[in-house]
XYZ file of C-alpha atoms in Angstrom:
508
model
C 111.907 116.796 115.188
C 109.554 119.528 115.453
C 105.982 120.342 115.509
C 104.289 122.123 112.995
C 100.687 123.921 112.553
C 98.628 125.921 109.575
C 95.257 126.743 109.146
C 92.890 129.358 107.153
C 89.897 130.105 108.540
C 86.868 132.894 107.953
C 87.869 134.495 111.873
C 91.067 134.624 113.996
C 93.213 131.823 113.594
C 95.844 133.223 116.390
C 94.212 131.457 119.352
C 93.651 127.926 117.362
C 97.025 127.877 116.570
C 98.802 128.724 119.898
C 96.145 125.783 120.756
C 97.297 123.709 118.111
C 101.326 124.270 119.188
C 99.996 123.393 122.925
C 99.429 119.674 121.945
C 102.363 119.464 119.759
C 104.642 120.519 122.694
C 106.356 117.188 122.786
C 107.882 117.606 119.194
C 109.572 120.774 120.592
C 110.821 122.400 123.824
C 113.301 125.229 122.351
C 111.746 127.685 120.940
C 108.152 128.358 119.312
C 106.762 130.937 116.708
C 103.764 132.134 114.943
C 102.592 134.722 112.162
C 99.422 135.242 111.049
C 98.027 137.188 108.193
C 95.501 139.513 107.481
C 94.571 140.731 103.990
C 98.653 140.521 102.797
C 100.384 141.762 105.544
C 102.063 139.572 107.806
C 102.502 139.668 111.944
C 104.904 137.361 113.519
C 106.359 136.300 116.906
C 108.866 133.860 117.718
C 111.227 133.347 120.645
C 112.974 130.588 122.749
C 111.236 128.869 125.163
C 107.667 126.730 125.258
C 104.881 127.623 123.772
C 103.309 129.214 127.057
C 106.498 131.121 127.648
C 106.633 132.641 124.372
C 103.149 133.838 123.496
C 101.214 136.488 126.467
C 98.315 138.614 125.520
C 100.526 141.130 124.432
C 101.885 139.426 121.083
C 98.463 137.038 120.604
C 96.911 140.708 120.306
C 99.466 141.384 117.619
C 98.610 138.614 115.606
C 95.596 139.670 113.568
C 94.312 137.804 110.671
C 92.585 134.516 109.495
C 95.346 132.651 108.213
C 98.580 131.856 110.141
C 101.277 129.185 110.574
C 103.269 128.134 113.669
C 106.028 125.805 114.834
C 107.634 124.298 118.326
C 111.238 123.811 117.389
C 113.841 121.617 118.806
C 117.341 121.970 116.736
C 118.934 119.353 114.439
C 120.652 121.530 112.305
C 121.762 124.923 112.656
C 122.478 126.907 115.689
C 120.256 126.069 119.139
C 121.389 129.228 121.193
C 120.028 131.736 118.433
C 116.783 132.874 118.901
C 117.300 134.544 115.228
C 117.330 130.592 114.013
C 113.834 129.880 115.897
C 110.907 129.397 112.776
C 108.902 130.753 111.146
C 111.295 132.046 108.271
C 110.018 134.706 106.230
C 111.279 135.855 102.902
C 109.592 139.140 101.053
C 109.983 137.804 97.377
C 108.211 136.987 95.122
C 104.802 137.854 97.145
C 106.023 137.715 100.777
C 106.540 133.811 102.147
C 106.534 132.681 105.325
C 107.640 128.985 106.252
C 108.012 126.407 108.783
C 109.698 122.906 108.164
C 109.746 119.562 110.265
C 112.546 117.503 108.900
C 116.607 118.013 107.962
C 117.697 118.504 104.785
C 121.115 116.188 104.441
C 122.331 118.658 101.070
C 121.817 121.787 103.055
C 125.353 122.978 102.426
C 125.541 122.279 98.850
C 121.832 124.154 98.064
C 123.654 126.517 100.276
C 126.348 127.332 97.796
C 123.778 127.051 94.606
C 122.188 129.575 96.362
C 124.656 131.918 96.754
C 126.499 131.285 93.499
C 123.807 130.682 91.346
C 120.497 132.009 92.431
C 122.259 134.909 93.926
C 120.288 135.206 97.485
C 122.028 135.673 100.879
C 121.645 132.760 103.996
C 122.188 135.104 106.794
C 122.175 131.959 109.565
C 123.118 128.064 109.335
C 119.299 127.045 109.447
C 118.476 124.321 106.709
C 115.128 126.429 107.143
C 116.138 129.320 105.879
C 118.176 127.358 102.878
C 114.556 125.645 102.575
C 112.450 128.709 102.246
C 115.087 130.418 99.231
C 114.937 127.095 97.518
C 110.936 127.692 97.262
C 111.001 130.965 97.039
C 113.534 130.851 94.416
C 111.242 127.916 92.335
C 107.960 130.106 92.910
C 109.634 133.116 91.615
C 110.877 131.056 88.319
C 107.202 129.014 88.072
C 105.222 132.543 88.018
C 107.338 134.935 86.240
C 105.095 137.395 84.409
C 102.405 135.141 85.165
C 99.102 135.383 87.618
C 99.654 132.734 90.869
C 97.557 129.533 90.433
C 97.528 126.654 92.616
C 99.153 124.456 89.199
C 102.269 127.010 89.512
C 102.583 126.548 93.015
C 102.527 122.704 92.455
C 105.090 123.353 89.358
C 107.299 125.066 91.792
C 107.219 122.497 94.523
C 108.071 119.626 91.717
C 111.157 121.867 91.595
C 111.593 122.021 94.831
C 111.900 117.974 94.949
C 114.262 118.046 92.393
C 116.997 120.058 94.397
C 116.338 118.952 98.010
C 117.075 116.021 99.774
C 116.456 114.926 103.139
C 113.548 114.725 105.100
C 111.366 117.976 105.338
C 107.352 118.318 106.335
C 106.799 121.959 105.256
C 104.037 124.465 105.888
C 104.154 128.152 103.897
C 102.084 130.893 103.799
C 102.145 132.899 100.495
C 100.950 136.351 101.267
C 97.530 137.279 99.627
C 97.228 134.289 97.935
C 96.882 130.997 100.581
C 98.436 128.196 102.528
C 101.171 125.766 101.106
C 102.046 122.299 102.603
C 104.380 119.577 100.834
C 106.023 116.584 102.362
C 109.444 115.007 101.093
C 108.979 112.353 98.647
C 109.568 109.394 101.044
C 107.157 110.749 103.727
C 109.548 110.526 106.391
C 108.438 113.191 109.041
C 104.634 113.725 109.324
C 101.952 115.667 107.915
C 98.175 115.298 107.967
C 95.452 117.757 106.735
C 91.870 117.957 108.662
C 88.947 120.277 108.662
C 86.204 121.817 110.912
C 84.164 124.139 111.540
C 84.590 127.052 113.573
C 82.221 130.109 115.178
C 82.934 131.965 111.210
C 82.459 129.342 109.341
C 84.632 126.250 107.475
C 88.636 126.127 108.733
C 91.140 123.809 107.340
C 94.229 122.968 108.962
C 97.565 121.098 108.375
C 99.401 119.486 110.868
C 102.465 117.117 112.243
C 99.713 114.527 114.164
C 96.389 113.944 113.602
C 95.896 114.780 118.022
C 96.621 118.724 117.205
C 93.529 118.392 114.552
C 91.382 116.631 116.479
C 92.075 118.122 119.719
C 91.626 121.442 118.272
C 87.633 120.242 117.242
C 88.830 119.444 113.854
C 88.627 116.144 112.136
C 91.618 114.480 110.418
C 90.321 114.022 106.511
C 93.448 112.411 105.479
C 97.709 112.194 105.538
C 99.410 114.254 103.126
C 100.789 111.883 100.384
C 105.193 111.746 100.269
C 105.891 114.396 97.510
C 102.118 116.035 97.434
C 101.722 119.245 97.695
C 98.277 120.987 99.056
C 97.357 124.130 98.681
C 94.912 126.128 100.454
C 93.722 128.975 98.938
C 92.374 132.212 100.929
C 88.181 130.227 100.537
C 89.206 127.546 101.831
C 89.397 125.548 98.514
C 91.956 122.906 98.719
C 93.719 121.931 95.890
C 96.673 119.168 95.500
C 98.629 117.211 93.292
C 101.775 114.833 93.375
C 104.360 116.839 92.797
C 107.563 113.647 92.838
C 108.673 111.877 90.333
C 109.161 108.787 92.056
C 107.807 108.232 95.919
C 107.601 105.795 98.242
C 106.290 105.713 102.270
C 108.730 105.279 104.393
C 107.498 107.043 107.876
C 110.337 107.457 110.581
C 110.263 104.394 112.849
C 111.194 106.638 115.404
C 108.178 108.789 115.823
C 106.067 105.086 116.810
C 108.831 104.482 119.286
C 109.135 107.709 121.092
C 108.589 110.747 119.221
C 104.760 110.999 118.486
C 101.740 111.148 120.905
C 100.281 107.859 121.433
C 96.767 108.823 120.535
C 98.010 110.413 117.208
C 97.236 108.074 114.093
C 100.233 108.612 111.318
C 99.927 107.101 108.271
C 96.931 105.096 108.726
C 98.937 103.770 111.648
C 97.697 104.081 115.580
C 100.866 104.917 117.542
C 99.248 103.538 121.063
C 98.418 100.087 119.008
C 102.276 100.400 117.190
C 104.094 100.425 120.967
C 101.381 97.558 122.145
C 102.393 95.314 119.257
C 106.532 96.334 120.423
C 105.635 95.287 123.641
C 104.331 91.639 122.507
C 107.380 91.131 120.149
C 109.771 92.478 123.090
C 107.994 90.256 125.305
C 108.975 87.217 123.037
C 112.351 88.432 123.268
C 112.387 88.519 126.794
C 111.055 84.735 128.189
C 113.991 83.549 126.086
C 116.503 85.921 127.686
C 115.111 85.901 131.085
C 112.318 83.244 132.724
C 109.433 85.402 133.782
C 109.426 83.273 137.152
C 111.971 85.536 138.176
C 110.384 88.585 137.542
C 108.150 90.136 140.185
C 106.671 92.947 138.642
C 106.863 94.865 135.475
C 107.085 99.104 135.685
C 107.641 101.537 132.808
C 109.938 104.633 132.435
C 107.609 107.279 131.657
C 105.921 108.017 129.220
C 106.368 106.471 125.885
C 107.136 103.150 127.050
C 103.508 102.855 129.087
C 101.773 100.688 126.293
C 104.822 98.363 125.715
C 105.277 97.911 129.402
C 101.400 97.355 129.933
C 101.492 94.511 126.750
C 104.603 92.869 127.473
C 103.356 92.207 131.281
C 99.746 91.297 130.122
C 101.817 88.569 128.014
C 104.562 87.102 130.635
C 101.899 87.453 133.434
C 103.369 89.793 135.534
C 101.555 92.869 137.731
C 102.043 95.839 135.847
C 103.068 98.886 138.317
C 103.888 102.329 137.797
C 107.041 102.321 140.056
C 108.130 105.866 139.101
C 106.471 109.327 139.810
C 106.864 112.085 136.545
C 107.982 115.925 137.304
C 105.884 116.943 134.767
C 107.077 120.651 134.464
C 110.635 119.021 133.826
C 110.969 119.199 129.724
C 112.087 115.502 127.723
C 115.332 114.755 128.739
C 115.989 113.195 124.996
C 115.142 116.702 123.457
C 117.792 118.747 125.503
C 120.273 120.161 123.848
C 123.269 118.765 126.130
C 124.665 115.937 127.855
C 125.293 117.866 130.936
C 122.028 119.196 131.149
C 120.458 115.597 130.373
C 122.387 113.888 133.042
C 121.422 116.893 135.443
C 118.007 116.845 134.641
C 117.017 112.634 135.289
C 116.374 112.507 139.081
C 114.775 116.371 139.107
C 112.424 114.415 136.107
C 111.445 111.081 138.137
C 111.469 109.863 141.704
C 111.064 105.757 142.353
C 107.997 105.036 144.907
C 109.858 102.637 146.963
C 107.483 100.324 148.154
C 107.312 99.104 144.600
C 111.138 98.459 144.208
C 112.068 97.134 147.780
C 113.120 93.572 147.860
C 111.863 92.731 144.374
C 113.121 91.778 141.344
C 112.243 94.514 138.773
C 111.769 94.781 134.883
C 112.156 98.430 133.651
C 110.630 98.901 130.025
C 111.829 102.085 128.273
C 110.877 102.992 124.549
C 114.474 103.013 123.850
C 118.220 103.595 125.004
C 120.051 105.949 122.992
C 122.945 107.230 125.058
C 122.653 105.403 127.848
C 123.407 108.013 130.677
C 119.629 108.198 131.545
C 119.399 104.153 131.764
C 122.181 104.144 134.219
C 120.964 106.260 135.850
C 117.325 104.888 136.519
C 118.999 101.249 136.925
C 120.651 103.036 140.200
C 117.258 104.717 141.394
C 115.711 101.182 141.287
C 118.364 99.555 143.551
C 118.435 102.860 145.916
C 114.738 102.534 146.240
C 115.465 99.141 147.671
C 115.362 96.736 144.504
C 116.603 93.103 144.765
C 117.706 92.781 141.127
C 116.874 95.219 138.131
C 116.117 93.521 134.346
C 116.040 96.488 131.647
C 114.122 95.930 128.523
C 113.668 98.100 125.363
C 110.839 98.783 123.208
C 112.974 99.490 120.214
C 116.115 98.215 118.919
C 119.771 99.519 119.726
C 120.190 102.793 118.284
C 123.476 102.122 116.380
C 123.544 104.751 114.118
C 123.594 108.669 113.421
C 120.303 110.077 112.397
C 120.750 112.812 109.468
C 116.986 112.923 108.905
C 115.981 115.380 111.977
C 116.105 113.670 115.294
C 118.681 114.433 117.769
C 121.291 112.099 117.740
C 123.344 112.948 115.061
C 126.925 111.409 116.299
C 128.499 107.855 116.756
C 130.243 108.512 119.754
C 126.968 109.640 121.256
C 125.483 106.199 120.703
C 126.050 103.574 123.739
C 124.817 100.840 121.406
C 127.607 102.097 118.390
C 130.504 99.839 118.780
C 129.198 97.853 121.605
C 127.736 94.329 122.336
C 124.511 94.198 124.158
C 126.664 92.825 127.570
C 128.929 95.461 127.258
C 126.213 97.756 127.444
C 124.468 96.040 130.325
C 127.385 96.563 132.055
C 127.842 100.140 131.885
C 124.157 100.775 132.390
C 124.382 98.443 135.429
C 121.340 95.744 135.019
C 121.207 92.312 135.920
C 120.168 91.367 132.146
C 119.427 93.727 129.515
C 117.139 93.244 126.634
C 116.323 94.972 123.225
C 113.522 94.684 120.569
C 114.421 92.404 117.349
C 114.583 95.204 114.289
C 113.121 92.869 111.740
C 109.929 92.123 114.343
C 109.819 95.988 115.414
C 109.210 96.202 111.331
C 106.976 93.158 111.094
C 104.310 94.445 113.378
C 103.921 98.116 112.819
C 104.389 97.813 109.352
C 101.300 95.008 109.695
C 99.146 98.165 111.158
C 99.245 99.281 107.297
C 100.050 97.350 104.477
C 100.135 100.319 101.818
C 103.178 101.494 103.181
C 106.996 100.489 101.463
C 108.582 100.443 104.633
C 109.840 102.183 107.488
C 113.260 105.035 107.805
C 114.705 103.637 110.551
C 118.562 104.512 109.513
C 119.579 104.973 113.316
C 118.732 101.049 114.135
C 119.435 99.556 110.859
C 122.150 102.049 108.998
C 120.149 101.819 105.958
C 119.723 105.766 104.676
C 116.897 105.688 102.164
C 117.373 109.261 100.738
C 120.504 107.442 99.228
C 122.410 110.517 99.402
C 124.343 110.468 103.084
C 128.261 109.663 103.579
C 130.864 109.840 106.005
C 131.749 113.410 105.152
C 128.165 114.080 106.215
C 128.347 112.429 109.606
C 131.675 114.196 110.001
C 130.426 117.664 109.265
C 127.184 117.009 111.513
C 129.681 116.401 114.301
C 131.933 119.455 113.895
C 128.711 121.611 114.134
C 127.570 119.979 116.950
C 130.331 120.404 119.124
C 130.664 123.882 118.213
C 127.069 124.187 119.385
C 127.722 122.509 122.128
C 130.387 125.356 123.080
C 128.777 128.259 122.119
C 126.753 129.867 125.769
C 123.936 130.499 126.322
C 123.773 134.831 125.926
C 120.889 137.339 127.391
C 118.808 138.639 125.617
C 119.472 138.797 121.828
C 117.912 140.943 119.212
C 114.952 139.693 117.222
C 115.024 139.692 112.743
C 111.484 139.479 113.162
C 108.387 140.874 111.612
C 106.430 143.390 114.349
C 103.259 142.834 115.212
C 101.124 145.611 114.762
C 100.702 146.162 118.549
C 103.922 145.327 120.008
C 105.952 147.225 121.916
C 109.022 146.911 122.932
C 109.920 146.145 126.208
């Protein structure tokens, strides 16, 4: 998961997008980047770290122009320790490409090889990103040979482009001199919208993972990019598109309505604050017939996400509704940390139980989901140190039983406390008195009601089912070996940049 940004305006887009990355923070703690571009050079900065971290006046002052691109980044694929690996990706031919991606391409290593066989261009890191980027660039360079750019060769090059990935992938490139690209995969797993305003110059259009970093940016949200469009933007602000898939179908990531996504972004045609209300009245169905709500006292949420399932599923048992624990809110998402150690570490530094609403009562915890469990346990124990009589834990989504391969963090089995395990065994080790999960087929039922136009939902890691068609065990296996040699490698100093200067940075 990760948040990306573009936009082409008649003034300085550099502010609008830092902006823009500011309320897409949540798709991405490790590392952030922008470039911009004015007339067809390009300025870019990039580093680890949040958005606020990253950019000071220094580099915004470096990034001149009225067109630009920008992404938060949390790693799926690839290496998270290198700052080298932190998007944008930029590419100098044909016409200079810059490129951020939201997604994981599951044939990375094969286009890998084609690459380097075949189209003969070098992958100097183990980012699907940069794979990504030579794929297009590769395409564009065929789809305009000895011909003029148009927006119907870009669109000829991103049917390509379809042909040889696979996976899930929300893209945003700039093409020097010429405009703004964005496609999404043809099953429109990870998120894209486009929206427009206008700003002190004149008309801007912008791209963007949820509709809040359009409309919290003054923009309005015109539509969702279709799965397998393409748009493209060109340097007036014209936007052209087309369907550039042979065959499509909607399938957004389940995920992003149970956790990943903002509640007041709309995806899809889909409001993800209605999407966890209607969890919350399945789960609560799921609940009176696990445990009577007579012996429930009150009802309290595990910040954030789970807030509007909470707040629903008490509404429907009749239960007080209380927010029984306190948020560190300069503490980053334990869920997108890159480590188990650090996860663990981080859970009581992140929340702190206000006692008087724990002590001698019998609590329900609602969380938006479980995934490895260590944070549950963890929470479960809070609730009885803060004085709690008995502790029910419910879930707004389904167990997570399977590896994700489609860019969300939890690629391995073993990671999984719901992989291999009955629901009481994993009451036990989380420690509740009862312990209950969201039905899959209702989770479906309801936010799929929200919009009828869509085919379905991804939602591989609850129900197995891999829609891209093209995952297998080798897959899982290989996503494993990388991740433990991630998980290895230490964190360094500082580390040297492959990065385009801005024109007024120095070094430091």
């Amino acid at each position: 998961m990760c948040g990306i940004v573009g936009v082409i305006s008649k003034g300085a887009v550099n502010q609008l997008i830092y902006d823009a990355l500011l309320l897409l923070q949540h798709r991405g703690q490790d590392a952030a980047g922008i470039v911009t571009m004015q007339g067809t050079k390009c300025f870019m900065h990039k580093a680890r770290g949040m958005v606020r971290d990253v950019f000071r006046t220094r580099n915004m002052r470096g990034l001149l122009g009225t067109v630009g691109l920008g992404q938060v980044r949390y790693p799926t694929a690839g290496n998270a320790y290198s700052e080298e690996e932190a998007q944008p990706f930029y590419v100098n031919a044909p016409f200079g490409i810059v490129l951020v991606h939201n997604g994981n391409l599951t044939n990375a290593l094969a286009l890998k090889q084609e690459l380097v066989d075949i189209d003969r261009r070098h992958i100097n890191t183990t980012s699907d990103t940069e794979v990504l980027i030579n794929v297009v660039a590769h395409e564009l360079a065929l789809a305009t040979r000895d011909k003029p750019l148009t927006p119907d060769l870009v669109f000829d090059a991103v049917h390509a482009v379809h042909r040889r990935v696979k996976g899930s992938y929300a893209v945003v490139a700039l093409i020097a001199g010429h405009g703004l690209l964005a496609f999404r995969d043809p099953f429109g797993i990870r998120p894209l919208c486009i929206g427009e305003g206008v700003g002190p110059q004149g008309r801007e259009v912008m791209v963007a993972s949820e509709s809040v970093a359009i409309e919290g940016t003054g923009h309005k949200v015109i539509r969702d990019v279709a799965p397998g469009e393409a748009v493209f933007i060109d340097l007036d602000g014209v936007v052209h598109a087309r369907q550039c898939a042979d065959k499509t179908s909607l399938n957004p990531c389940m995920f992003e309505f149970v956790y990943l996504a903002r509640p007041d972004s709309i995806m899809d045609g889909i409001s993800v604050y209605q999407a966890r209300l209607n969890m919350g009245e399945t789960l609560a169905q799921r609940l009176i017939s696990t445990v009577p709500p007579n012996e429930i006292d009150v009802v309290i949420p595990i910040p954030e996400s789970s807030r509007p399932s909470a707040m629903q599923l008490a509404q429907r048992i009749g239960k007080p509704y209380r927010e029984g624990f306190v948020k560190n809110r300069y503490v980053g998402r334990t869920f997108i940390m890159p480590g188990q150690g650090e996860r663990k570490k981080s859970v009581r530094q992140k929340l702190n139980a206000i006692g008087v609403e724990f002590k001698g009562r019998n609590v329900l915890l609602v969380d938006d989901s479980i995934v490895r469990g260590n944070t549950s346990k963890e929470i479960v124990q809070m609730a009885r140190d803060a004085g709690a009589r008995k502790v029910y834990m419910a879930s707004a989504a389904p167990p997570v039983r399977y590896p994700n391969v489609y860019g969300i963090d939890m690629p391995t089995s073993e990671e999984l406390i719901a992989h291999n395990r009955s629901i009481e065994e994993i009451r036990v080790f989380i420690g509740a008195d009862a312990l209950i999960y969201q039905d899959v087929n209702a989770m479906k039922r309801v936010v799929g009601a929200l919009n009828p136009a869509l085919n379905g939902f991804e939602a591989s890691c609850f129900d197995g089912v891999y829609i891209t068609g093209d995952v297998s065990a080798a897959d899982f296996t290989a996503m494993a070996e990388q991740r433990k040699a991630q998980g290895e490698e230490e964190e360094g100093g500082d580390r040297s940049r492959l990065a385009l200067q801005s024109a007024t940075e120095t070094s430091t």
